[in-house]
CSV table of C-alpha atoms in Angstrom, one decimal:
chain,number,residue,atom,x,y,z
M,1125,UNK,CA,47.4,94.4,157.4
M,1126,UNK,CA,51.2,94.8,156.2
M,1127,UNK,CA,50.5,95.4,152.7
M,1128,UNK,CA,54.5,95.4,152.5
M,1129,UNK,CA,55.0,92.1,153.2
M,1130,UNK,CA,52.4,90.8,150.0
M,1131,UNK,CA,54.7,88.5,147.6
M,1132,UNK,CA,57.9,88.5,150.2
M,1133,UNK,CA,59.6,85.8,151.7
M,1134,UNK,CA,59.0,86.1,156.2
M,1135,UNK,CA,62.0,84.2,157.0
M,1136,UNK,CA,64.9,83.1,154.4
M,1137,UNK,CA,64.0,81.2,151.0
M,1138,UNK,CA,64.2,77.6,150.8
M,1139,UNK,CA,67.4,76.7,149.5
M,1140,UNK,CA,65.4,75.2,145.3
M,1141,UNK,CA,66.2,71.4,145.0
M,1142,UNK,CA,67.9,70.4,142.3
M,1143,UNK,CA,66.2,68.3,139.8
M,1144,UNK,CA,68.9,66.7,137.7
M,1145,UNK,CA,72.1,66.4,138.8
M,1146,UNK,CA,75.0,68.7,137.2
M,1147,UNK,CA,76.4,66.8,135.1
M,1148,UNK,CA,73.4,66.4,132.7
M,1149,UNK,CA,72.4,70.3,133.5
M,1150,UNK,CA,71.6,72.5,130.2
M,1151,UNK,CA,74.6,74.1,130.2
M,1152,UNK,CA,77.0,71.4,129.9
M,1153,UNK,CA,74.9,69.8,126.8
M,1154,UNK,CA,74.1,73.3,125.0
M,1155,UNK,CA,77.6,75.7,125.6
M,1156,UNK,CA,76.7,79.3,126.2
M,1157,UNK,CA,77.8,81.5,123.3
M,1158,UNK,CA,79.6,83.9,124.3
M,1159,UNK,CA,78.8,87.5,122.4
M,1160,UNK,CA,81.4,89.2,120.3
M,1161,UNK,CA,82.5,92.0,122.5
M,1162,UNK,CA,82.1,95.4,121.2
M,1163,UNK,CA,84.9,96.7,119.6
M,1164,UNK,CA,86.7,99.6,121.5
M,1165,UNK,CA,86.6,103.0,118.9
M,1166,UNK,CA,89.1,105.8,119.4
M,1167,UNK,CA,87.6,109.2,119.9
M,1168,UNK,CA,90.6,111.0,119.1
M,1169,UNK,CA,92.9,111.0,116.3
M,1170,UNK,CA,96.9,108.9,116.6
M,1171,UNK,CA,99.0,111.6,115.1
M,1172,UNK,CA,98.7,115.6,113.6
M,1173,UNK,CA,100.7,116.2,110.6
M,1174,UNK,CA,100.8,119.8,108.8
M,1175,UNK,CA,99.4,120.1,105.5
M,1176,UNK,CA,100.3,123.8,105.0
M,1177,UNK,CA,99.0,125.0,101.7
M,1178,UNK,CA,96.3,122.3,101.3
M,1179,UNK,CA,93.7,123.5,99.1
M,1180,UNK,CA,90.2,123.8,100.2
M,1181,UNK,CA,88.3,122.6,97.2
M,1182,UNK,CA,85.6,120.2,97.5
M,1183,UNK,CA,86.0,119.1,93.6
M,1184,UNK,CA,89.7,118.0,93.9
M,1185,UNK,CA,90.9,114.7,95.4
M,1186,UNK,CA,95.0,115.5,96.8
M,1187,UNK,CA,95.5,112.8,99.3
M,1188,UNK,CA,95.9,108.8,98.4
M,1189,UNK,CA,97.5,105.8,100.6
M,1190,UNK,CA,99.3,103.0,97.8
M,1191,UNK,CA,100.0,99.8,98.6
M,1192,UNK,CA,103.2,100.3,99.7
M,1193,UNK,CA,102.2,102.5,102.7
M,1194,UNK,CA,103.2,105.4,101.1
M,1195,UNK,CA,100.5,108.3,101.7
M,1196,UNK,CA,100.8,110.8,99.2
M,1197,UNK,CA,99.1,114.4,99.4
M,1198,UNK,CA,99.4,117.5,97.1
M,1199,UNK,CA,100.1,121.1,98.9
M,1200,UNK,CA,99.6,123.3,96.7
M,1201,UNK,CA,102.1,123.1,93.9
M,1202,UNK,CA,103.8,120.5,95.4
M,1203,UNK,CA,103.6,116.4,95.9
M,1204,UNK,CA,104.9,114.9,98.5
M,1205,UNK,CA,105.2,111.4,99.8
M,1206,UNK,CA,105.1,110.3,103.5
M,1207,UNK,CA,106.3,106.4,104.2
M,1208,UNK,CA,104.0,105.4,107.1
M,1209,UNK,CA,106.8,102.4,108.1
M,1210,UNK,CA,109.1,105.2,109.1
M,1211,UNK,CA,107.5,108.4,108.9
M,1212,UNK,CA,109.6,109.6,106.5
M,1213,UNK,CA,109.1,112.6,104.0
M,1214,UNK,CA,110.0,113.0,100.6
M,1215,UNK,CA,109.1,115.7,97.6
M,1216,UNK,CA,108.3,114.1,94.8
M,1217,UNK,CA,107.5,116.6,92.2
M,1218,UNK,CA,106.8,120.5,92.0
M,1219,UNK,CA,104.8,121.9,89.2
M,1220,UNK,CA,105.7,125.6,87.8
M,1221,UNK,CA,103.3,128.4,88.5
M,1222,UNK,CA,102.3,129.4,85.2
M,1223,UNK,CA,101.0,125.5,84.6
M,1224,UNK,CA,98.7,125.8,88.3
M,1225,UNK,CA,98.2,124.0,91.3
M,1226,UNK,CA,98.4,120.0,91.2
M,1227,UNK,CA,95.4,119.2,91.6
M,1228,UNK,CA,95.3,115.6,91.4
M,1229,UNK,CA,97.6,113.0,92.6
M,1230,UNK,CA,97.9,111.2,89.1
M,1231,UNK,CA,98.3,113.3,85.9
M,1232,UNK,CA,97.2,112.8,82.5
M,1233,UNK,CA,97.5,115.9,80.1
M,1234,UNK,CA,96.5,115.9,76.7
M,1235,UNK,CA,92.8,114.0,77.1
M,1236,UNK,CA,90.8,116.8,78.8
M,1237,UNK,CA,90.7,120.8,78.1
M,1238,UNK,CA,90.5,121.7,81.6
M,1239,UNK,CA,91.9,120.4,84.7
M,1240,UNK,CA,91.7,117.4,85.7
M,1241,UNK,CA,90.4,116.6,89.4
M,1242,UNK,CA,90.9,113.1,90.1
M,1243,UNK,CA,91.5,109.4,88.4
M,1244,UNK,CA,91.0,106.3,89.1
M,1245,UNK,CA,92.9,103.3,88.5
M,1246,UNK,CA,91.7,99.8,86.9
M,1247,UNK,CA,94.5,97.7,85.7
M,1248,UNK,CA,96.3,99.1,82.9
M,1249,UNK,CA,93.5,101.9,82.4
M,1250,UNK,CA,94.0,105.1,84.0
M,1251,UNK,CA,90.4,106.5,84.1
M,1252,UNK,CA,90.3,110.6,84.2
M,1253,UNK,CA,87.6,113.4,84.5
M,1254,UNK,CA,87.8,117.1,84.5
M,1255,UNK,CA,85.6,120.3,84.3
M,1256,UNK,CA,84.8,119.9,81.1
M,1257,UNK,CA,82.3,117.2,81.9
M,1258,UNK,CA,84.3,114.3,80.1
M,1259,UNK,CA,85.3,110.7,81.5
M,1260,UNK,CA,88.5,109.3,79.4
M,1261,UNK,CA,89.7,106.0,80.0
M,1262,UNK,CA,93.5,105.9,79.2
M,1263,UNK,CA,95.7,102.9,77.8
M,1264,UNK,CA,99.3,103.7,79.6
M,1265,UNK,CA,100.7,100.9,77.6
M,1266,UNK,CA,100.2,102.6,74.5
M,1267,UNK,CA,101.4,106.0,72.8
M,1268,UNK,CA,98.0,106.7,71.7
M,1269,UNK,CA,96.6,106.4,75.2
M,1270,UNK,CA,92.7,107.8,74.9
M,1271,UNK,CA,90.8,104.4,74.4
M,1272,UNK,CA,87.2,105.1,75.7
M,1273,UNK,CA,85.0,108.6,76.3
M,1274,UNK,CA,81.9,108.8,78.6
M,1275,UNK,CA,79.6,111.7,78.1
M,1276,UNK,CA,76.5,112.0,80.1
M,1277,UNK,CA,78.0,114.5,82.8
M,1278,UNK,CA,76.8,118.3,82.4
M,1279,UNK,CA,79.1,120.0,84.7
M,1280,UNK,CA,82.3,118.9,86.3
M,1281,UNK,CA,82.9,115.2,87.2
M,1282,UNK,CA,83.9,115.7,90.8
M,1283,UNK,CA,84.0,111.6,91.7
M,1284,UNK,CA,85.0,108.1,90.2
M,1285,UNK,CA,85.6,105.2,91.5
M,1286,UNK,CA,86.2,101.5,89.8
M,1287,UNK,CA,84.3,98.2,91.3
M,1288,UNK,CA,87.0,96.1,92.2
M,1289,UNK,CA,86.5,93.3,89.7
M,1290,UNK,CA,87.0,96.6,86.8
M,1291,UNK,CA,83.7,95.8,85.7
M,1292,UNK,CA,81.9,98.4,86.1
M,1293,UNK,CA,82.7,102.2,86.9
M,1294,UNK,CA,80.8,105.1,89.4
M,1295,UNK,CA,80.9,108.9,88.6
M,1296,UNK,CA,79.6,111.9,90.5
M,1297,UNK,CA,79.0,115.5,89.0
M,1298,UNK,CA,78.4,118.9,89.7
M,1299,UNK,CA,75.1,118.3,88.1
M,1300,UNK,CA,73.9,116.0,91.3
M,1301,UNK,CA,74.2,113.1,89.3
M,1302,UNK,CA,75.6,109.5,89.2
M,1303,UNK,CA,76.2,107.8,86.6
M,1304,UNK,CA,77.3,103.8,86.6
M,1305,UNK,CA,79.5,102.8,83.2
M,1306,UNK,CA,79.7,99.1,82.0
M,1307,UNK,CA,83.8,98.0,81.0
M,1308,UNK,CA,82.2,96.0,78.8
M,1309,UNK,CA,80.0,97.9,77.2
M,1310,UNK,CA,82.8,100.5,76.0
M,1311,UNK,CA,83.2,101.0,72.5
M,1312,UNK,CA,86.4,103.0,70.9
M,1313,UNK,CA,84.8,103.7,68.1
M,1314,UNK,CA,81.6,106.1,69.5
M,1315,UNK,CA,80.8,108.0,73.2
M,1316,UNK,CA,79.7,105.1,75.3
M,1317,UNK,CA,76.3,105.2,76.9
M,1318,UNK,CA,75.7,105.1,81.0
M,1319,UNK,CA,74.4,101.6,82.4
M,1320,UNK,CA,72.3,103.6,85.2
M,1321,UNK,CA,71.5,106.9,85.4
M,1322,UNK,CA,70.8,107.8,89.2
M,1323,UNK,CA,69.0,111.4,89.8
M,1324,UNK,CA,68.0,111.1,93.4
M,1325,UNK,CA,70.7,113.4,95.3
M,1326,UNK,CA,70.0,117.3,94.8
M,1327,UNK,CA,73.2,118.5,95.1
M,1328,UNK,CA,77.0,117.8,94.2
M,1329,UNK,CA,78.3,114.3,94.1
M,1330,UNK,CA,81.6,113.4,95.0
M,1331,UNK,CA,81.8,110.9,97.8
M,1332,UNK,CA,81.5,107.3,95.9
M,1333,UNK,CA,82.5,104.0,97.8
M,1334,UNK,CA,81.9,100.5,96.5
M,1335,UNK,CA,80.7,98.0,99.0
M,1336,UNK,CA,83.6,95.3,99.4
M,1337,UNK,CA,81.4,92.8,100.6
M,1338,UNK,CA,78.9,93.0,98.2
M,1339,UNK,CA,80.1,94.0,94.4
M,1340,UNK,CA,76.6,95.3,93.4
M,1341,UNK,CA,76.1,97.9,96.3
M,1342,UNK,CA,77.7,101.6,95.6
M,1343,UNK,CA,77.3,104.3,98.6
M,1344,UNK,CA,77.5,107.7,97.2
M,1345,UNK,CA,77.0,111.7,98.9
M,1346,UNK,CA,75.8,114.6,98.5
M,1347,UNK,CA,76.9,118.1,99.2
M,1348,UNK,CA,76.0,121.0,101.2
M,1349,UNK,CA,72.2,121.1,99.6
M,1350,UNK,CA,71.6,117.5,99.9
M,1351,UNK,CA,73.6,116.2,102.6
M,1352,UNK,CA,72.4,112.8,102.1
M,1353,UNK,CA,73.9,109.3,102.0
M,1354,UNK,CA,72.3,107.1,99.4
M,1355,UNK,CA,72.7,103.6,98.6
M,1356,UNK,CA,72.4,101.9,94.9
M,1357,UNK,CA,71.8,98.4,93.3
M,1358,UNK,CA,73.7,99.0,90.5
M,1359,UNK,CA,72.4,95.9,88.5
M,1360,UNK,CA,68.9,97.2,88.5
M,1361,UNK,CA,69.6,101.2,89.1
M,1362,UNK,CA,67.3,101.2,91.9
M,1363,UNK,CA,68.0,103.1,95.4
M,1364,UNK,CA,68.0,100.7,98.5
M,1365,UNK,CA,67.7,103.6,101.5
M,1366,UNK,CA,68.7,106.9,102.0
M,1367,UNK,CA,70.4,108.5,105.6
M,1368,UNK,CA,70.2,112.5,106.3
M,1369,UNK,CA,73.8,112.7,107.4
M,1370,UNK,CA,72.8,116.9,108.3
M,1371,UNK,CA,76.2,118.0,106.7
M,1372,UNK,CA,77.6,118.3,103.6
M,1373,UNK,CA,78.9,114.6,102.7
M,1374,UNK,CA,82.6,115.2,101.4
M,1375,UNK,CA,83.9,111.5,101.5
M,1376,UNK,CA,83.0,107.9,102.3
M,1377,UNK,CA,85.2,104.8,102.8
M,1378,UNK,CA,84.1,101.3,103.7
M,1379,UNK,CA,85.5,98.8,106.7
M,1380,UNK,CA,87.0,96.3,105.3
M,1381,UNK,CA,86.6,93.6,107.8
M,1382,UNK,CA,83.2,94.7,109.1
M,1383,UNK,CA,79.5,95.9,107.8
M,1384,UNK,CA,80.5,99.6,109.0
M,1385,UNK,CA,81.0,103.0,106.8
M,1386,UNK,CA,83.0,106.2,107.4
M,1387,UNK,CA,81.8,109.4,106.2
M,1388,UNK,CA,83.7,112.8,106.6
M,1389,UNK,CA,81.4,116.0,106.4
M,1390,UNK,CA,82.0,119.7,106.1
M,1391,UNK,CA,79.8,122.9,107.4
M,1392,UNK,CA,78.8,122.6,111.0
M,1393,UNK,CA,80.4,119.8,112.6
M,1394,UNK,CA,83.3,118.9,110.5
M,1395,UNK,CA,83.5,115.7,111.6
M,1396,UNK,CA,83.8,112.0,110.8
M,1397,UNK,CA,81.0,109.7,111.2
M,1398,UNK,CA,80.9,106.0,111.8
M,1399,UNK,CA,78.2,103.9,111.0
M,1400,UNK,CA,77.0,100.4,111.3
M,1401,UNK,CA,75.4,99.2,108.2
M,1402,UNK,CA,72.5,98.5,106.8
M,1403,UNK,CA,70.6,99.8,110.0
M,1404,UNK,CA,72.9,103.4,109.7
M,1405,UNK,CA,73.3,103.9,113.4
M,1406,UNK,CA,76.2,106.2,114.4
M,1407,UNK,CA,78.8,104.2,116.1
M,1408,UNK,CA,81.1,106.7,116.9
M,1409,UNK,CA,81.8,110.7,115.4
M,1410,UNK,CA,85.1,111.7,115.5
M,1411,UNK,CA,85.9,115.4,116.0
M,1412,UNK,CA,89.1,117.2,115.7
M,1413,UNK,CA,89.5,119.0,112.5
M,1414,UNK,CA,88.2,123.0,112.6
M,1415,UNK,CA,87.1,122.8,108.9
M,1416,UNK,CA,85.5,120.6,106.6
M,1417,UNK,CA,87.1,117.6,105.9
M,1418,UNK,CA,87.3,117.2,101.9
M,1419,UNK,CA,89.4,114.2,101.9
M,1420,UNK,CA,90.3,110.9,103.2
M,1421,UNK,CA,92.3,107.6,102.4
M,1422,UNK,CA,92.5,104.3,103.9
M,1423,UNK,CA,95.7,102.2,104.8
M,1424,UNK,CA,97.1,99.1,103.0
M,1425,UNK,CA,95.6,97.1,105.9
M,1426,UNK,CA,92.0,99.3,106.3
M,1427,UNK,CA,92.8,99.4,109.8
M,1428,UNK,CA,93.5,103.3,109.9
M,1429,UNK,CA,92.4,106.6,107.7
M,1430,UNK,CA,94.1,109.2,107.3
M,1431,UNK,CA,92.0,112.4,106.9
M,1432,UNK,CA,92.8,115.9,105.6
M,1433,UNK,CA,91.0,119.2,105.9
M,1434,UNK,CA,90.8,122.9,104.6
M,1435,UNK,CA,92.3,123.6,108.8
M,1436,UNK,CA,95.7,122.3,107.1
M,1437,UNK,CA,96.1,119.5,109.1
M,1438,UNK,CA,96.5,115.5,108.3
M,1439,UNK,CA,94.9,113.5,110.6
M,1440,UNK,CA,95.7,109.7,111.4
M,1441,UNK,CA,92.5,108.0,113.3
M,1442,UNK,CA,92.5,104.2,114.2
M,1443,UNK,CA,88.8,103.6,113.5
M,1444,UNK,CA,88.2,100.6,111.8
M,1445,UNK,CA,90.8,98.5,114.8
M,1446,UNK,CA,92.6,95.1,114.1
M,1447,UNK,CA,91.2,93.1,112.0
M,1448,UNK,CA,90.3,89.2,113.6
M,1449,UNK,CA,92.7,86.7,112.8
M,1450,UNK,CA,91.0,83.5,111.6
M,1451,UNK,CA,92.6,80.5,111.7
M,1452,UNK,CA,93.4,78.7,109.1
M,1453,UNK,CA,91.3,75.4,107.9
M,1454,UNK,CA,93.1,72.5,108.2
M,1455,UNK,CA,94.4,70.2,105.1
M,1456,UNK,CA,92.4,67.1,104.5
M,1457,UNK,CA,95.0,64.9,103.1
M,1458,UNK,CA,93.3,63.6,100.0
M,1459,UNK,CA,92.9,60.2,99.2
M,1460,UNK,CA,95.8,58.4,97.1
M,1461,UNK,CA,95.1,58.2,93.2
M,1462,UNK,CA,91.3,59.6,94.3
M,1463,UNK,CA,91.6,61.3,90.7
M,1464,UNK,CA,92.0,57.9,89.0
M,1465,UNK,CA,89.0,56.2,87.7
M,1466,UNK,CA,88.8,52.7,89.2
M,1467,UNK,CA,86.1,51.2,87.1
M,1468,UNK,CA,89.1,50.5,84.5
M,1469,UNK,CA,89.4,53.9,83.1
M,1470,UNK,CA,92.6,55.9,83.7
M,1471,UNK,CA,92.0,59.5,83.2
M,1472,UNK,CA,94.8,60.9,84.5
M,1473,UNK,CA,97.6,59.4,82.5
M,1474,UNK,CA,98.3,61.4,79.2
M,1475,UNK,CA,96.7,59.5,75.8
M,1476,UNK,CA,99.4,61.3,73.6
M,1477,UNK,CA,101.1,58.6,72.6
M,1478,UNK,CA,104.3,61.1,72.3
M,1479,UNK,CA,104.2,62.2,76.2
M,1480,UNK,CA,105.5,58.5,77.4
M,1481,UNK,CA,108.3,60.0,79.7
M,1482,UNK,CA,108.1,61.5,83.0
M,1483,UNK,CA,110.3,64.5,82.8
M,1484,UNK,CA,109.9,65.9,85.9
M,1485,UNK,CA,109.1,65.4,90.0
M,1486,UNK,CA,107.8,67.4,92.3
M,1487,UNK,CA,106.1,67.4,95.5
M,1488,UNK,CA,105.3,63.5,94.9
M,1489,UNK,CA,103.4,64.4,91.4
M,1490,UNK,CA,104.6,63.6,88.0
M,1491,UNK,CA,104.3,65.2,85.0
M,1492,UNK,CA,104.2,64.5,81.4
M,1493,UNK,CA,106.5,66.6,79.0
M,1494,UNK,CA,103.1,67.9,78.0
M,1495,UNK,CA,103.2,69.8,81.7
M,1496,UNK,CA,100.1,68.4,82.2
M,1497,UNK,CA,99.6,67.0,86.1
M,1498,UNK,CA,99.7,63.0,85.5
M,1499,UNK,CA,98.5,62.0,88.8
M,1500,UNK,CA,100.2,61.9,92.5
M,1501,UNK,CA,102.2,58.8,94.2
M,1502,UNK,CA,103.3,57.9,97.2
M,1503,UNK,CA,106.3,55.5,96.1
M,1504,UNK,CA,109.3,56.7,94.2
M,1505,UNK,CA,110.4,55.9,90.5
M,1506,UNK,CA,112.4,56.6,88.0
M,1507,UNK,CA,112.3,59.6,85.8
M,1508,UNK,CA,112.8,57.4,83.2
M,1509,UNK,CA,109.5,55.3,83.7
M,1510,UNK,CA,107.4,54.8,80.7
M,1511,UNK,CA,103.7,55.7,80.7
M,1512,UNK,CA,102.9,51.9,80.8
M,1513,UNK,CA,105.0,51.3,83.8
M,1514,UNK,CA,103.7,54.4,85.5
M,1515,UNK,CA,100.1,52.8,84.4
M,1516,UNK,CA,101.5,49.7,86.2
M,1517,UNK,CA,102.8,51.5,89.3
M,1518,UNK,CA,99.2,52.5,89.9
M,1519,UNK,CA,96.9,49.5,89.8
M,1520,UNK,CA,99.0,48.3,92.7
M,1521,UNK,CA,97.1,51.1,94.6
């Protein structure tokens, strides 16, 4: 026997009968859905600038993209601005020898008795740290500028970063600590306590990145001897997961338009790493730089980071793509006078006996010299017309 032949067609299939005719098939009552197709990732960096002089410090933070797409970066004593519309370079300021190195891109003096490493902005409140294990929150309205201290850092602060709504504030320290601060819970008058004091990482802590699409989640690494991302509920303190990155986690910044992280690393790789969150898979890693990369900055749009490393190079990498253009929701037009209570109430005409005259049109709404919105029309008057003939005007509709 031909055990080959088991469970084959001898001569050509039967062409299958169809059932139902096409135009009531599955397909045409239940549309396929197409998947989202995977968005292409860029293995090698857009553009190489020289960052001669950069310092390699892993508890300074020199480089910073504003809202104006100007990236700024500090080489040595030395600021300078680079417009990314134009690519155009200007110096912005030089500090003397005998006061040191900049080593932050915002300055504060006066608050702290050592230097000061990096800042953070919330508002009218510039927020500073330096080695002497102090957080000052500054009012730059006012001449006597030092409004808040937080003390609960041992060592050098070498991160902070402000939740977007202000609320609440992240630190990292040389003494592998986190701490989260409550805005609200600062007092002027005494050293304000820590909201959450998180003790998991076992090393340096100066990579801190709050989640933008979810305000309670903060991501935070570690250095060379923990080399760990870890990930926080900062309403209840408690640690959601924890990734072994394998190298020394020197900055993290999220994706703005999707569930994905960025984290640049130092000693072996020196590389950046993409990852898909919350399952941590590695999307892409990005090589290039030929030492550790210590800092890194996202553009106005968060479609591209700009990256510098102790190699002395500035790095441009398109990682996080275009973001999707959604179109907008139509405008239901609403219904005329739907805000007018049609039971015999009027709720919308002013009761103050004093606002009788409209004093203004615009858009088809009137107002009352009060300012407040009086209801919407879709016939003209006067802008002389009393309350009661406005009153008038709408019981016609």
């Amino acid at each position: 026997m031909n055990r080959t032949r088991i469970l084959a067609f001898k001569n050509k299939p039967p062409t299958p009968v169809e059932l139902f005719p096409s135009e009531h098939s599955t397909s045409s009552v239940y549309p396929t859905k197409f998947a989202k197709p995977r968005r292409h990732i860029p293995q090698s960096f857009e553009r190489t600038l020289d960052a001669l002089d950069l310092v390699d410090d892993f508890y300074l933070n020199l480089l910073d993209w504003g809202s104006t797409n100007v990236l700024a970066i500090a080489l040595g004593n030395t600021m300078y601005l680079w417009d990314a519309s134009d690519s155009s370079t200007s110096e912005l300021v030089t500090v003397d020898d005998e006061n040191g190195l900049v080593t932050s891109l915002r300055t504060l003096r006066g608050c702290h008795s050592s230097r000061v490493g990096s800042m953070a902005w919330n508002n009218h409140i510039l927020t500073t740290r330096g080695m002497d294990s102090q957080i000052v929150n500054n009012d730059v309205r006012i001449r006597s500028h030092v409004v808040e201290t937080y003390r609960g850092h041992q060592q050098e602060v070498c991160g902070l970063k402000w939740l977007a709504s202000g609320q609440q504030l992240a630190s990292g320290g040389n003494d592998n600590l986190v701490h989260i601060w409550d805005r609200f819970m600062a007092s002027s008058n005494s050293t304000t306590q820590w909201l959450h004091r998180l003790e998991d990482h076992t090393s340096a802590v100066k990579a801190l990145a709050w989640c933008p699409f979810q305000s309670n989640l903060l991501a935070s690494g570690g250095g060379g001897g923990d080399r760990t991302i870890k990930f926080w509920n900062t309403n209840t303190g408690a640690c959601l997961s924890s990734v072994d990155t394998g190298s020394q986690v020197c900055a993290l910044l999220w994706n703005k338009n999707e569930r994905e992280l960025l984290s640049s690393h130092g000693f072996t790789q020196n590389q950046l790493i993409l990852w898909k969150y919350p399952s941590m898979v590695k999307m892409a890693e990005l090589t290039g730089h030929t030492s550790r990369v210590l800092y890194m900055a996202q553009s106005p749009d968060g479609c591209t980071v700009a990256s510098a490393a102790g190699d002395e190079t500035l790095r441009f990498w398109n990682v996080f793509g275009v973001p999707e253009v959604t179109k907008p929701t139509p405008k239901v037009n609403p219904e005329p006078f739907s805000q007018l209570n049609r039971d015999g109430g009027d709720a919308s005409i002013c009761q103050d006996s004093l606002h009788s005259e409209v004093t203004s049109i615009f858009v088809n709404c009137f107002f009352c010299k009060c300012g407040c919105l009086a209801g919407k029309v879709t016939f003209g008057f006067s802008a002389s017309s009393t309350t009661e003939e406005l009153k008038e005007l709408m019981a016609l509709a």
